[in-house]
């Protein structure tokens, strides 16, 4: 009798260990999507995934190789509020490498005082190839190592870099929504335009940031003030495809159309759309799409579909695919061979589009394996 009771107890415990996780996966999660809008937003934006107690004021500590500053950008007059309050964004401004070296030498020699916030704002319109406004993907913040490495590489090409944390990310106040992130993008872009009126301004988006950039640049194009060029790194074509192909959706894919009704449609109903393939057709400036063939988060075929949508609409677009043997995956394209040359050629083409003799529009696809 004792052995039977023990066996029954083991079976019961095994049953609970097997069934409870499945119940949470297939019952609790869909139920939360149906009943708790905040859960839906958090599940997509992952803004709660962060390192606590970070010091955002010390750029050098986080690996920034050039002079830069941390500052706060209040969204005065914001239309998309967070519980009735205007959000305040955390921002980094990294100086171009050549300008940074010169200023560091002057400060060290005692011929110039350390830079003030006013100095940095004035310098945004000085000695550079332009300004790159960077929009990161979901989770963590502007201090992430792969993002910092990209800032350094862009600064090495003599660009100013403005990197924001959207509302609810990093040290920015508020909480995210698609409309909110788009408004954040407008505020930092307007900040750059106001303080660098003689400089070319470029937009760079990575992962989720490509969805922000695609819509944001489409809106700028409608307003007649598009950036000089846009770079989309590891992008997706639309919300449905990126969600259904994400590794975390694998347990639900067998549900088929019911997965769309339970998960994807609920996101759309909550205001999360991110149909980049519909928005990119409005872009009025050259576009560069970068994707790795071994991207394990956003399959490369989704970036290719976005390229095809832009090409079909007559957008000036170049698609660069880095082969799997390079091991760049989802967030290491900044380490790609020849990236500096690819960017130099793209930025030069963008500059040519600002002249009266614009080059013929192109639709180019390139594969790089070494």
mmCIF file of C-alpha atoms in Angstrom:
data_model
loop_
_atom_site.group_PDB
_atom_site.id
_atom_site.type_symbol
_atom_site.label_atom_id
_atom_site.label_comp_id
_atom_site.label_asym_id
_atom_site.label_seq_id
_atom_site.Cartn_x
_atom_site.Cartn_y
_atom_site.Cartn_z
ATOM 1 C CA UNK A 1 0.000 0.000 0.000
ATOM 2 C CA UNK A 2 2.835 2.346 0.863
ATOM 3 C CA UNK A 3 4.571 1.816 -2.477
ATOM 4 C CA UNK A 4 1.309 2.447 -4.363
ATOM 5 C CA UNK A 5 0.766 5.692 -2.469
ATOM 6 C CA UNK A 6 4.299 6.770 -3.252
ATOM 7 C CA UNK A 7 3.868 5.963 -6.942
ATOM 8 C CA UNK A 8 0.576 7.851 -7.028
ATOM 9 C CA UNK A 9 2.180 10.865 -5.367
ATOM 10 C CA UNK A 10 4.983 10.845 -7.907
ATOM 11 C CA UNK A 11 2.545 10.587 -10.806
ATOM 12 C CA UNK A 12 0.425 13.400 -9.380
ATOM 13 C CA UNK A 13 3.439 15.648 -8.954
ATOM 14 C CA UNK A 14 4.640 14.827 -12.470
ATOM 15 C CA UNK A 15 1.189 15.630 -13.793
ATOM 16 C CA UNK A 16 1.175 19.015 -12.101
ATOM 17 C CA UNK A 17 4.702 19.799 -13.287
ATOM 18 C CA UNK A 18 3.679 19.015 -16.855
ATOM 19 C CA UNK A 19 0.194 20.516 -16.920
ATOM 20 C CA UNK A 20 0.613 23.738 -14.944
ATOM 21 C CA UNK A 21 3.211 25.272 -17.303
ATOM 22 C CA UNK A 22 1.048 24.304 -20.285
ATOM 23 C CA UNK A 23 -1.988 25.821 -18.614
ATOM 24 C CA UNK A 24 -0.072 29.033 -18.086
ATOM 25 C CA UNK A 25 1.163 28.996 -21.664
ATOM 26 C CA UNK A 26 -2.091 28.181 -23.436
ATOM 27 C CA UNK A 27 -4.685 29.553 -21.003
ATOM 28 C CA UNK A 28 -3.216 32.301 -18.841
ATOM 29 C CA UNK A 29 -1.248 34.152 -21.512
ATOM 30 C CA UNK A 30 -4.143 34.327 -24.053
ATOM 31 C CA UNK A 31 -6.475 35.289 -21.189
ATOM 32 C CA UNK A 32 -4.182 38.166 -20.215
ATOM 33 C CA UNK A 33 -4.109 39.301 -23.838
ATOM 34 C CA UNK A 34 -7.899 39.341 -23.876
ATOM 35 C CA UNK A 35 -8.401 41.140 -20.576
ATOM 36 C CA UNK A 36 -5.330 43.228 -19.664
ATOM 37 C CA UNK A 37 -4.254 45.772 -22.324
ATOM 38 C CA UNK A 38 -1.187 46.742 -20.284
ATOM 39 C CA UNK A 39 0.063 43.156 -20.446
ATOM 40 C CA UNK A 40 -0.200 43.183 -24.243
ATOM 41 C CA UNK A 41 1.870 46.348 -24.529
ATOM 42 C CA UNK A 42 4.516 45.119 -22.084
ATOM 43 C CA UNK A 43 4.746 41.768 -23.891
ATOM 44 C CA UNK A 44 5.686 43.530 -27.128
ATOM 45 C CA UNK A 45 7.806 46.443 -25.944
ATOM 46 C CA UNK A 46 9.627 44.554 -23.147
ATOM 47 C CA UNK A 47 10.543 47.911 -21.625
ATOM 48 C CA UNK A 48 10.546 46.267 -18.200
ATOM 49 C CA UNK A 49 13.653 44.296 -19.230
ATOM 50 C CA UNK A 50 16.391 46.569 -17.945
ATOM 51 C CA UNK A 51 19.476 46.715 -15.771
ATOM 52 C CA UNK A 52 18.666 48.536 -12.502
ATOM 53 C CA UNK A 53 20.622 51.412 -10.980
ATOM 54 C CA UNK A 54 22.444 52.446 -14.167
ATOM 55 C CA UNK A 55 24.309 55.756 -14.299
ATOM 56 C CA UNK A 56 23.327 57.264 -17.636
ATOM 57 C CA UNK A 57 25.464 60.362 -17.111
ATOM 58 C CA UNK A 58 28.811 58.579 -17.525
ATOM 59 C CA UNK A 59 29.043 57.736 -21.230
ATOM 60 C CA UNK A 60 32.661 56.633 -20.961
ATOM 61 C CA UNK A 61 31.759 53.982 -18.389
ATOM 62 C CA UNK A 62 29.362 52.420 -20.910
ATOM 63 C CA UNK A 63 32.009 52.306 -23.646
ATOM 64 C CA UNK A 64 31.427 55.516 -25.599
ATOM 65 C CA UNK A 65 34.829 56.304 -27.091
ATOM 66 C CA UNK A 66 34.313 59.996 -27.849
ATOM 67 C CA UNK A 67 33.135 63.100 -26.052
ATOM 68 C CA UNK A 68 29.433 63.139 -25.413
ATOM 69 C CA UNK A 69 26.773 64.172 -22.976
ATOM 70 C CA UNK A 70 23.640 62.834 -21.361
ATOM 71 C CA UNK A 71 20.629 65.142 -21.291
ATOM 72 C CA UNK A 72 16.892 65.170 -20.702
ATOM 73 C CA UNK A 73 14.441 66.162 -23.414
ATOM 74 C CA UNK A 74 10.999 67.143 -22.084
ATOM 75 C CA UNK A 75 8.202 66.670 -24.607
ATOM 76 C CA UNK A 76 6.550 70.023 -24.031
ATOM 77 C CA UNK A 77 3.191 70.072 -25.781
ATOM 78 C CA UNK A 78 3.077 66.302 -26.324
ATOM 79 C CA UNK A 79 -0.255 65.003 -27.570
ATOM 80 C CA UNK A 80 0.259 61.418 -26.418
ATOM 81 C CA UNK A 81 0.461 61.723 -22.651
ATOM 82 C CA UNK A 82 1.377 59.188 -19.988
ATOM 83 C CA UNK A 83 -1.281 59.282 -17.267
ATOM 84 C CA UNK A 84 -1.862 62.942 -18.069
ATOM 85 C CA UNK A 85 1.824 63.885 -17.994
ATOM 86 C CA UNK A 86 4.237 64.852 -20.749
ATOM 87 C CA UNK A 87 7.094 62.336 -20.959
ATOM 88 C CA UNK A 88 10.738 63.276 -20.524
ATOM 89 C CA UNK A 89 13.265 61.419 -22.689
ATOM 90 C CA UNK A 90 16.784 60.388 -21.780
ATOM 91 C CA UNK A 91 19.180 61.201 -24.643
ATOM 92 C CA UNK A 92 22.855 60.763 -25.466
ATOM 93 C CA UNK A 93 24.721 63.066 -27.838
ATOM 94 C CA UNK A 94 28.027 61.614 -29.079
ATOM 95 C CA UNK A 95 30.392 63.940 -30.955
ATOM 96 C CA UNK A 96 32.097 63.053 -34.258
ATOM 97 C CA UNK A 97 35.527 61.507 -33.700
ATOM 98 C CA UNK A 98 37.639 64.229 -35.342
ATOM 99 C CA UNK A 99 35.814 67.010 -33.513
ATOM 100 C CA UNK A 100 36.035 65.095 -30.244
ATOM 101 C CA UNK A 101 39.793 64.588 -30.597
ATOM 102 C CA UNK A 102 40.390 68.269 -31.311
ATOM 103 C CA UNK A 103 38.291 69.440 -28.388
ATOM 104 C CA UNK A 104 39.850 66.911 -26.015
ATOM 105 C CA UNK A 105 43.322 68.174 -26.986
ATOM 106 C CA UNK A 106 42.285 71.798 -26.391
ATOM 107 C CA UNK A 107 40.756 70.962 -23.008
ATOM 108 C CA UNK A 108 43.854 69.009 -21.978
ATOM 109 C CA UNK A 109 46.110 71.881 -23.092
ATOM 110 C CA UNK A 110 44.064 74.338 -21.053
ATOM 111 C CA UNK A 111 43.029 76.447 -24.059
ATOM 112 C CA UNK A 112 39.369 75.460 -23.695
ATOM 113 C CA UNK A 113 37.166 74.851 -20.688
ATOM 114 C CA UNK A 114 35.239 71.573 -20.343
ATOM 115 C CA UNK A 115 32.169 71.534 -22.560
ATOM 116 C CA UNK A 116 28.850 72.733 -21.188
ATOM 117 C CA UNK A 117 25.392 71.666 -22.317
ATOM 118 C CA UNK A 118 25.155 74.886 -24.321
ATOM 119 C CA UNK A 119 28.467 74.052 -26.010
ATOM 120 C CA UNK A 120 27.191 70.639 -27.062
ATOM 121 C CA UNK A 121 24.016 72.122 -28.519
ATOM 122 C CA UNK A 122 26.041 74.665 -30.503
ATOM 123 C CA UNK A 123 28.431 71.970 -31.738
ATOM 124 C CA UNK A 124 25.589 69.918 -33.222
ATOM 125 C CA UNK A 125 25.746 72.200 -36.269
ATOM 126 C CA UNK A 126 29.542 72.068 -36.560
ATOM 127 C CA UNK A 127 32.298 70.065 -38.266
ATOM 128 C CA UNK A 128 30.637 66.813 -39.255
ATOM 129 C CA UNK A 129 29.021 64.897 -42.093
ATOM 130 C CA UNK A 130 25.671 65.287 -40.365
ATOM 131 C CA UNK A 131 23.540 63.872 -37.573
ATOM 132 C CA UNK A 132 22.336 60.282 -37.153
ATOM 133 C CA UNK A 133 19.255 59.859 -34.962
ATOM 134 C CA UNK A 134 19.190 56.312 -33.627
ATOM 135 C CA UNK A 135 16.098 54.312 -32.594
ATOM 136 C CA UNK A 136 16.825 51.059 -30.764
ATOM 137 C CA UNK A 137 14.865 47.820 -30.529
ATOM 138 C CA UNK A 138 12.749 46.529 -27.664
ATOM 139 C CA UNK A 139 14.181 45.701 -24.227
ATOM 140 C CA UNK A 140 17.041 47.376 -22.376
ATOM 141 C CA UNK A 141 18.196 50.885 -23.312
ATOM 142 C CA UNK A 142 20.717 53.149 -25.022
ATOM 143 C CA UNK A 143 23.588 51.813 -22.880
ATOM 144 C CA UNK A 144 23.587 48.316 -24.431
ATOM 145 C CA UNK A 145 27.036 47.306 -25.676
ATOM 146 C CA UNK A 146 26.035 46.544 -29.279
ATOM 147 C CA UNK A 147 24.277 49.909 -29.533
ATOM 148 C CA UNK A 148 27.241 51.765 -28.036
ATOM 149 C CA UNK A 149 29.582 50.088 -30.511
ATOM 150 C CA UNK A 150 27.441 51.381 -33.369
ATOM 151 C CA UNK A 151 27.506 54.928 -31.941
ATOM 152 C CA UNK A 152 31.306 54.727 -31.883
ATOM 153 C CA UNK A 153 31.494 53.496 -35.463
ATOM 154 C CA UNK A 154 29.173 56.256 -36.692
ATOM 155 C CA UNK A 155 31.186 58.835 -34.759
ATOM 156 C CA UNK A 156 34.348 57.412 -36.386
ATOM 157 C CA UNK A 157 32.715 58.286 -39.716
ATOM 158 C CA UNK A 158 32.404 61.844 -38.365
ATOM 159 C CA UNK A 159 28.708 61.924 -37.594
ATOM 160 C CA UNK A 160 27.010 63.338 -34.542
ATOM 161 C CA UNK A 161 24.862 60.627 -32.934
ATOM 162 C CA UNK A 162 21.654 61.277 -31.007
ATOM 163 C CA UNK A 163 20.432 58.125 -29.233
ATOM 164 C CA UNK A 164 17.200 58.225 -27.277
ATOM 165 C CA UNK A 165 15.394 55.927 -24.928
ATOM 166 C CA UNK A 166 11.717 55.919 -25.781
ATOM 167 C CA UNK A 167 9.199 56.705 -23.075
ATOM 168 C CA UNK A 168 9.253 53.937 -20.487
ATOM 169 C CA UNK A 169 12.742 52.754 -21.436
ATOM 170 C CA UNK A 170 15.962 53.463 -19.556
ATOM 171 C CA UNK A 171 15.617 56.667 -17.558
ATOM 172 C CA UNK A 172 12.827 58.087 -19.726
ATOM 173 C CA UNK A 173 9.520 58.643 -17.982
ATOM 174 C CA UNK A 174 6.118 57.308 -18.990
ATOM 175 C CA UNK A 175 5.208 54.053 -20.707
ATOM 176 C CA UNK A 176 5.363 52.958 -24.364
ATOM 177 C CA UNK A 177 2.753 52.737 -27.084
ATOM 178 C CA UNK A 178 3.216 52.877 -30.839
ATOM 179 C CA UNK A 179 1.777 56.398 -31.077
ATOM 180 C CA UNK A 180 3.906 57.442 -28.114
ATOM 181 C CA UNK A 181 7.125 56.131 -29.659
ATOM 182 C CA UNK A 182 6.347 57.931 -32.897
ATOM 183 C CA UNK A 183 5.856 61.168 -30.989
ATOM 184 C CA UNK A 184 9.197 60.574 -29.218
ATOM 185 C CA UNK A 185 10.807 60.249 -32.647
ATOM 186 C CA UNK A 186 9.292 63.538 -33.815
ATOM 187 C CA UNK A 187 10.573 65.354 -30.721
ATOM 188 C CA UNK A 188 14.192 64.238 -31.092
ATOM 189 C CA UNK A 189 14.107 64.842 -34.860
ATOM 190 C CA UNK A 190 12.745 68.357 -34.363
ATOM 191 C CA UNK A 191 15.431 68.926 -31.729
ATOM 192 C CA UNK A 192 18.092 67.942 -34.275
ATOM 193 C CA UNK A 193 16.598 70.084 -37.057
ATOM 194 C CA UNK A 194 16.392 73.129 -34.797
ATOM 195 C CA UNK A 195 19.987 72.869 -33.595
ATOM 196 C CA UNK A 196 21.647 71.598 -36.772
ATOM 197 C CA UNK A 197 19.903 73.577 -39.512
ATOM 198 C CA UNK A 198 22.823 73.309 -41.946
ATOM 199 C CA UNK A 199 23.456 69.581 -41.451
ATOM 200 C CA UNK A 200 22.051 66.508 -43.136
ATOM 201 C CA UNK A 201 19.986 64.412 -40.743
ATOM 202 C CA UNK A 202 19.714 60.632 -41.071
ATOM 203 C CA UNK A 203 17.465 58.137 -39.302
ATOM 204 C CA UNK A 204 18.727 54.715 -38.175
ATOM 205 C CA UNK A 205 16.411 52.098 -36.737
ATOM 206 C CA UNK A 206 17.205 48.618 -35.440
ATOM 207 C CA UNK A 207 14.730 45.745 -34.959
ATOM 208 C CA UNK A 208 11.586 47.238 -33.361
ATOM 209 C CA UNK A 209 13.159 50.620 -34.078
ATOM 210 C CA UNK A 210 12.737 49.904 -37.802
ATOM 211 C CA UNK A 211 8.976 49.822 -37.261
ATOM 212 C CA UNK A 212 9.218 53.183 -35.508
ATOM 213 C CA UNK A 213 11.468 54.559 -38.260
ATOM 214 C CA UNK A 214 9.332 53.286 -41.150
ATOM 215 C CA UNK A 215 6.206 55.036 -39.865
ATOM 216 C CA UNK A 216 8.045 58.093 -38.584
ATOM 217 C CA UNK A 217 9.876 58.715 -41.887
ATOM 218 C CA UNK A 218 6.623 58.178 -43.806
ATOM 219 C CA UNK A 219 5.024 60.921 -41.697
ATOM 220 C CA UNK A 220 8.019 63.208 -42.279
ATOM 221 C CA UNK A 221 7.750 62.547 -46.009
ATOM 222 C CA UNK A 222 4.069 63.513 -45.938
ATOM 223 C CA UNK A 223 5.076 66.742 -44.170
ATOM 224 C CA UNK A 224 7.740 67.464 -46.792
ATOM 225 C CA UNK A 225 10.634 67.263 -44.297
ATOM 226 C CA UNK A 226 12.064 63.750 -44.740
ATOM 227 C CA UNK A 227 15.529 62.876 -43.452
ATOM 228 C CA UNK A 228 18.309 62.825 -46.014
ATOM 229 C CA UNK A 229 18.439 59.048 -45.703
ATOM 230 C CA UNK A 230 17.193 56.112 -43.632
ATOM 231 C CA UNK A 231 18.972 52.943 -42.495
ATOM 232 C CA UNK A 232 16.886 49.978 -41.347
ATOM 233 C CA UNK A 233 18.916 47.295 -39.575
ATOM 234 C CA UNK A 234 17.359 43.834 -39.037
ATOM 235 C CA UNK A 235 13.875 45.036 -40.031
ATOM 236 C CA UNK A 236 10.519 43.313 -40.416
ATOM 237 C CA UNK A 237 7.703 43.891 -42.876
ATOM 238 C CA UNK A 238 4.653 43.902 -40.594
ATOM 239 C CA UNK A 239 3.466 43.045 -37.100
ATOM 240 C CA UNK A 240 1.720 39.802 -38.044
ATOM 241 C CA UNK A 241 4.769 38.281 -39.718
ATOM 242 C CA UNK A 242 7.291 39.367 -37.094
ATOM 243 C CA UNK A 243 5.139 38.021 -34.244
ATOM 244 C CA UNK A 244 4.368 34.692 -35.905
ATOM 245 C CA UNK A 245 8.033 34.165 -36.780
ATOM 246 C CA UNK A 246 9.412 35.225 -33.386
ATOM 247 C CA UNK A 247 10.962 32.389 -31.335
ATOM 248 C CA UNK A 248 8.604 33.094 -28.412
ATOM 249 C CA UNK A 249 5.558 32.435 -30.622
ATOM 250 C CA UNK A 250 6.660 28.891 -31.503
ATOM 251 C CA UNK A 251 4.423 27.184 -28.896
ATOM 252 C CA UNK A 252 1.344 28.887 -30.382
ATOM 253 C CA UNK A 253 1.884 28.478 -34.112
ATOM 254 C CA UNK A 254 -0.092 25.251 -34.313
ATOM 255 C CA UNK A 255 -3.176 27.273 -33.377
ATOM 256 C CA UNK A 256 -3.149 28.785 -36.871
ATOM 257 C CA UNK A 257 -5.782 31.472 -37.381
ATOM 258 C CA UNK A 258 -6.802 31.229 -33.739
ATOM 259 C CA UNK A 259 -3.340 32.529 -32.822
ATOM 260 C CA UNK A 260 -4.062 35.643 -34.880
ATOM 261 C CA UNK A 261 -7.395 36.184 -33.123
ATOM 262 C CA UNK A 262 -6.008 35.538 -29.639
ATOM 263 C CA UNK A 263 -2.718 37.413 -29.892
ATOM 264 C CA UNK A 264 -1.995 39.435 -33.053
ATOM 265 C CA UNK A 265 -5.462 40.929 -33.500
ATOM 266 C CA UNK A 266 -5.521 41.989 -29.864
ATOM 267 C CA UNK A 267 -2.282 43.904 -30.349
ATOM 268 C CA UNK A 268 -3.746 45.638 -33.396
ATOM 269 C CA UNK A 269 -6.935 46.471 -31.493
ATOM 270 C CA UNK A 270 -4.796 48.088 -28.788
ATOM 271 C CA UNK A 271 -3.186 50.446 -31.321
ATOM 272 C CA UNK A 272 -0.047 48.457 -32.100
ATOM 273 C CA UNK A 273 0.146 48.134 -35.895
ATOM 274 C CA UNK A 274 3.698 48.622 -37.256
ATOM 275 C CA UNK A 275 2.874 47.830 -40.877
ATOM 276 C CA UNK A 276 6.262 48.888 -42.215
ATOM 277 C CA UNK A 277 5.592 47.456 -45.687
ATOM 278 C CA UNK A 278 2.619 49.830 -46.073
ATOM 279 C CA UNK A 279 4.427 52.861 -44.670
ATOM 280 C CA UNK A 280 7.727 52.481 -46.459
ATOM 281 C CA UNK A 281 6.109 53.177 -49.829
ATOM 282 C CA UNK A 282 5.795 56.834 -48.767
ATOM 283 C CA UNK A 283 9.524 57.332 -48.135
ATOM 284 C CA UNK A 284 10.987 60.200 -50.160
ATOM 285 C CA UNK A 285 14.690 59.669 -49.468
ATOM 286 C CA UNK A 286 17.215 56.890 -50.122
ATOM 287 C CA UNK A 287 16.849 53.776 -48.008
ATOM 288 C CA UNK A 288 19.449 51.216 -46.903
ATOM 289 C CA UNK A 289 18.274 47.856 -45.516
ATOM 290 C CA UNK A 290 20.794 45.702 -43.634
ATOM 291 C CA UNK A 291 20.005 42.130 -42.591
ATOM 292 C CA UNK A 292 21.926 39.016 -41.532
ATOM 293 C CA UNK A 293 20.995 35.689 -43.087
ATOM 294 C CA UNK A 294 21.329 33.988 -39.686
ATOM 295 C CA UNK A 295 19.096 36.437 -37.802
ATOM 296 C CA UNK A 296 17.398 34.229 -35.201
ATOM 297 C CA UNK A 297 14.887 36.841 -33.999
ATOM 298 C CA UNK A 298 13.594 38.422 -37.218
ATOM 299 C CA UNK A 299 14.066 36.047 -40.172
ATOM 300 C CA UNK A 300 15.932 37.537 -43.091
ATOM 301 C CA UNK A 301 12.998 36.811 -45.395
ATOM 302 C CA UNK A 302 10.998 39.519 -43.600
ATOM 303 C CA UNK A 303 13.696 42.090 -44.358
ATOM 304 C CA UNK A 304 13.674 40.877 -47.954
ATOM 305 C CA UNK A 305 9.887 41.354 -48.126
ATOM 306 C CA UNK A 306 10.313 44.920 -46.879
ATOM 307 C CA UNK A 307 12.913 45.535 -49.580
ATOM 308 C CA UNK A 308 10.521 44.181 -52.204
ATOM 309 C CA UNK A 309 7.730 46.470 -50.975
ATOM 310 C CA UNK A 310 10.029 49.517 -51.175
ATOM 311 C CA UNK A 311 11.344 48.471 -54.578
ATOM 312 C CA UNK A 312 7.834 47.966 -55.956
ATOM 313 C CA UNK A 313 6.871 51.461 -54.783
ATOM 314 C CA UNK A 314 9.842 53.044 -56.559
ATOM 315 C CA UNK A 315 11.760 53.969 -53.413
ATOM 316 C CA UNK A 316 15.503 54.425 -53.896
ATOM 317 C CA UNK A 317 16.613 51.351 -51.959
ATOM 318 C CA UNK A 318 19.670 49.182 -51.448
ATOM 319 C CA UNK A 319 19.399 45.826 -49.679
ATOM 320 C CA UNK A 320 22.525 44.305 -48.138
ATOM 321 C CA UNK A 321 22.392 40.755 -46.787
ATOM 322 C CA UNK A 322 25.262 39.387 -44.715
ATOM 323 C CA UNK A 323 25.671 35.645 -45.127
ATOM 324 C CA UNK A 324 25.335 33.254 -42.183
ATOM 325 C CA UNK A 325 29.014 32.324 -42.118
ATOM 326 C CA UNK A 326 29.738 35.791 -40.687
ATOM 327 C CA UNK A 327 27.744 34.982 -37.531
ATOM 328 C CA UNK A 328 26.189 38.450 -37.192
ATOM 329 C CA UNK A 329 22.715 37.210 -36.223
ATOM 330 C CA UNK A 330 20.241 39.845 -34.970
ATOM 331 C CA UNK A 331 22.317 42.551 -33.336
ATOM 332 C CA UNK A 332 25.919 42.355 -34.504
ATOM 333 C CA UNK A 333 25.719 43.860 -37.991
ATOM 334 C CA UNK A 334 27.780 46.755 -36.632
ATOM 335 C CA UNK A 335 30.707 44.298 -36.732
ATOM 336 C CA UNK A 336 30.130 43.362 -40.383
ATOM 337 C CA UNK A 337 33.056 43.461 -42.798
ATOM 338 C CA UNK A 338 32.935 46.369 -45.212
ATOM 339 C CA UNK A 339 30.163 48.082 -43.196
ATOM 340 C CA UNK A 340 32.082 51.368 -43.100
ATOM 341 C CA UNK A 341 32.448 51.316 -46.902
ATOM 342 C CA UNK A 342 28.766 50.434 -47.343
ATOM 343 C CA UNK A 343 27.751 53.344 -45.139
ATOM 344 C CA UNK A 344 30.129 55.816 -46.781
ATOM 345 C CA UNK A 345 28.727 54.957 -50.208
ATOM 346 C CA UNK A 346 25.154 55.248 -48.941
ATOM 347 C CA UNK A 347 25.702 58.582 -47.190
ATOM 348 C CA UNK A 348 27.385 59.981 -50.305
ATOM 349 C CA UNK A 349 24.403 58.899 -52.383
ATOM 350 C CA UNK A 350 22.058 60.574 -49.915
ATOM 351 C CA UNK A 351 24.060 63.800 -50.203
ATOM 352 C CA UNK A 352 23.770 63.601 -53.993
ATOM 353 C CA UNK A 353 19.987 63.479 -53.649
ATOM 354 C CA UNK A 354 20.053 66.861 -51.925
ATOM 355 C CA UNK A 355 21.546 68.499 -55.031
ATOM 356 C CA UNK A 356 19.692 69.693 -58.105
ATOM 357 C CA UNK A 357 21.111 66.791 -60.166
ATOM 358 C CA UNK A 358 19.688 63.793 -58.401
ATOM 359 C CA UNK A 359 21.008 60.373 -59.426
ATOM 360 C CA UNK A 360 18.746 57.827 -61.066
ATOM 361 C CA UNK A 361 16.771 55.841 -58.524
ATOM 362 C CA UNK A 362 18.190 52.422 -57.797
ATOM 363 C CA UNK A 363 16.979 49.077 -56.514
ATOM 364 C CA UNK A 364 20.074 47.111 -55.618
ATOM 365 C CA UNK A 365 20.592 43.844 -53.774
ATOM 366 C CA UNK A 366 23.998 42.821 -52.417
ATOM 367 C CA UNK A 367 25.128 39.689 -50.566
ATOM 368 C CA UNK A 368 28.319 39.737 -48.488
ATOM 369 C CA UNK A 369 30.043 36.611 -47.207
ATOM 370 C CA UNK A 370 33.568 37.797 -46.387
#
